[in-house]
Amino acid sequence: MTSDSNRVVIFDTTLRDGEQSPGATMTHAEKLEIASMLDDMGVDIIEAGFPIASEGDFAAVSEIAKNARGATICGLARANFKDIDRCWEAVKHAKSPRIHTFIGTSPLHRAIPNLTRDEMADRIHDTVTHARNLCDNVQWSPMDATRTEWDYLARTVEIAIKAGATTINIPDTVGYTAPNESAELIRRLIAEVPGATDVIFATHCHNDLGMATANSLAAVEGGARQIECTINGLGERAGNTALEEVVMALKVRHDIMPFTTGIDTTKLMAISRRVSAVSGFAVQPNKAIVGKNAFAHESGIHQDGMLKNAETFEIMRPEDVGLTETSLVMGKHSGRAALRSKLAELGYDVEGNQLADVFVRFKALADRKKEVFDDDLIALMQDEERSGEDRIKVGTLRVVCGTEGQAEAALTLMIDGESVSSDAVGDGPVDAAFNAVKDLVAHQARLQLYQVSAVTEGTDAQATVTVRMEEDGRIVSGQSADTDTVVASVRAYVNALNRLLMRREKAGKDAREISYKDVS
């Protein structure tokens, strides 16, 4: 167990499980940035990736390990020596490294490699032993534990402990369990498995039935002292336990859950927004803790109560999660110093040439909008960062549309520094503009999602557009914001294409499989 029986260890897997969300691929630089923010916030363990999955994953985990300051850096490995060796090569640079190895123990998962119970038991013993010979800090997970027969689950946990695992993680891989079951399973393992009191038990809950956070907190009540989670609940299918939810639940309900964490909660909002930006997954407005409406009150009764005493309808303060009140102080007459100060308040440190570039875009935005809100500035910064290293960039766009005839779009793109142009028609301005992109950048990707949402209120509000595309099983997302919805749409579409290039490179394929229009 932990030295402090009331201490709950926070294990963040945003960079591993979170990135497995279809379309949530992050660049190398983005992974390093998120890892640094997690470390700074006080996350105990960062699962930085799956080192054997690709050269890109290996490089990211290695560099995160080298740069880590306080967090333990963990890599994921399947139950074979090759995976474990590759994982160790990546994490060994950390001041505090961890190997996390796993195998599916339920009947459904045992059938995939066609292993008998005894054969799987031998593999668990051999692979955990191998990992422990490399690293003193080894985590073992029986994937789909909540659907594994009790006797076999207990047997494999005992084997892993005897082989040297220091943390036993019990995953609810498909979000199948309920809180009372989650608590009882941990409680029973600790009580009945030999050696269980000498290790830390962890829980990893998925949200398929909307109970991930409840199941994680119940597991803590049952004796687990590590919670695996992600920022914004990002992850496979319906996602994982959200870090911000479990941390704030432990903080707010300390009366009935007297547990502590090392998380600086005032940094939750900043990292939530950053993960949303780099992953392309917008946070739903009514999302607990970090949603735009989490501290909003519309009904007269609620507003009256808030004016008299905020505690009548808020169980936590906005500043507890790093939320600053939206203000209207920025406009076309604001200078660089004011912009730099406001951006710093919102979590962006910009200086020099970057500040100069951002200031130009801010002035252009202020000329189009009467009032520039904090959310407008955040959208501007996110758009700036998304386009930083893109090979394809939007140059100029002109669209003609109306009730007569098809819409027409004239588009210029910069592709690897070369300017190319196309004219196209379509069923509406967005369709015409997308057709122009496809004429310049030939690809087979299928548009799965096209979504528009307003950043702020009013007819001059910036529109945030999200697109999701799929090609040969690779799913990518793109996002952009602009006061012109069609411009935002094209930039989001191009952003997704740039991410598709990155996914091709990550898979070890030639990014030039996306053919460009001849620019000669």
GROMACS .gro file of C-alpha atoms in nm, residues 26-33 274 382-393 414-417 494-495 497-499 501-502 505 516:
model
   34
   26MET     CA    1  -0.147   1.436  -3.106
   27THR     CA    2   0.179   1.559  -3.252
   28HIS     CA    3   0.513   1.493  -3.082
   29ALA     CA    4   0.533   1.852  -2.959
   30GLU     CA    5   0.175   1.843  -2.830
   31LYS     CA    6   0.243   1.525  -2.633
   32LEU     CA    7   0.547   1.682  -2.469
   33GLU     CA    8   0.347   1.993  -2.383
  274ARG     CA    9  -0.542   2.246  -2.397
  382GLN     CA   10  -0.576   2.726  -3.038
  383ASP     CA   11  -0.612   2.805  -3.407
  384GLU     CA   12  -0.264   2.960  -3.410
  385GLU     CA   13  -0.108   2.651  -3.253
  386ARG     CA   14  -0.293   2.406  -3.477
  387SER     CA   15  -0.145   2.561  -3.791
  388GLY     CA   16   0.211   2.599  -3.663
  389GLU     CA   17   0.378   2.300  -3.833
  390ASP     CA   18   0.117   2.218  -4.098
  391ARG     CA   19   0.235   2.122  -4.446
  392ILE     CA   20  -0.092   2.238  -4.598
  393LYS     CA   21  -0.213   2.589  -4.514
  414MET     CA   22   0.005   2.669  -4.963
  415ILE     CA   23   0.132   2.309  -4.992
  416ASP     CA   24   0.488   2.254  -4.872
  417GLY     CA   25   0.551   2.621  -4.944
  494VAL     CA   26  -0.724   2.123  -4.392
  495ASN     CA   27  -0.622   2.071  -4.029
  497LEU     CA   28  -0.576   1.650  -4.369
  498ASN     CA   29  -0.254   1.756  -4.198
  499ARG     CA   30  -0.330   1.516  -3.915
  501LEU     CA   31  -0.045   1.303  -4.305
  502MET     CA   32   0.087   1.268  -3.953
  505GLU     CA   33   0.393   0.888  -4.101
  516TYR     CA   34  -0.102   1.696  -5.438
   0.00000   0.00000   0.00000
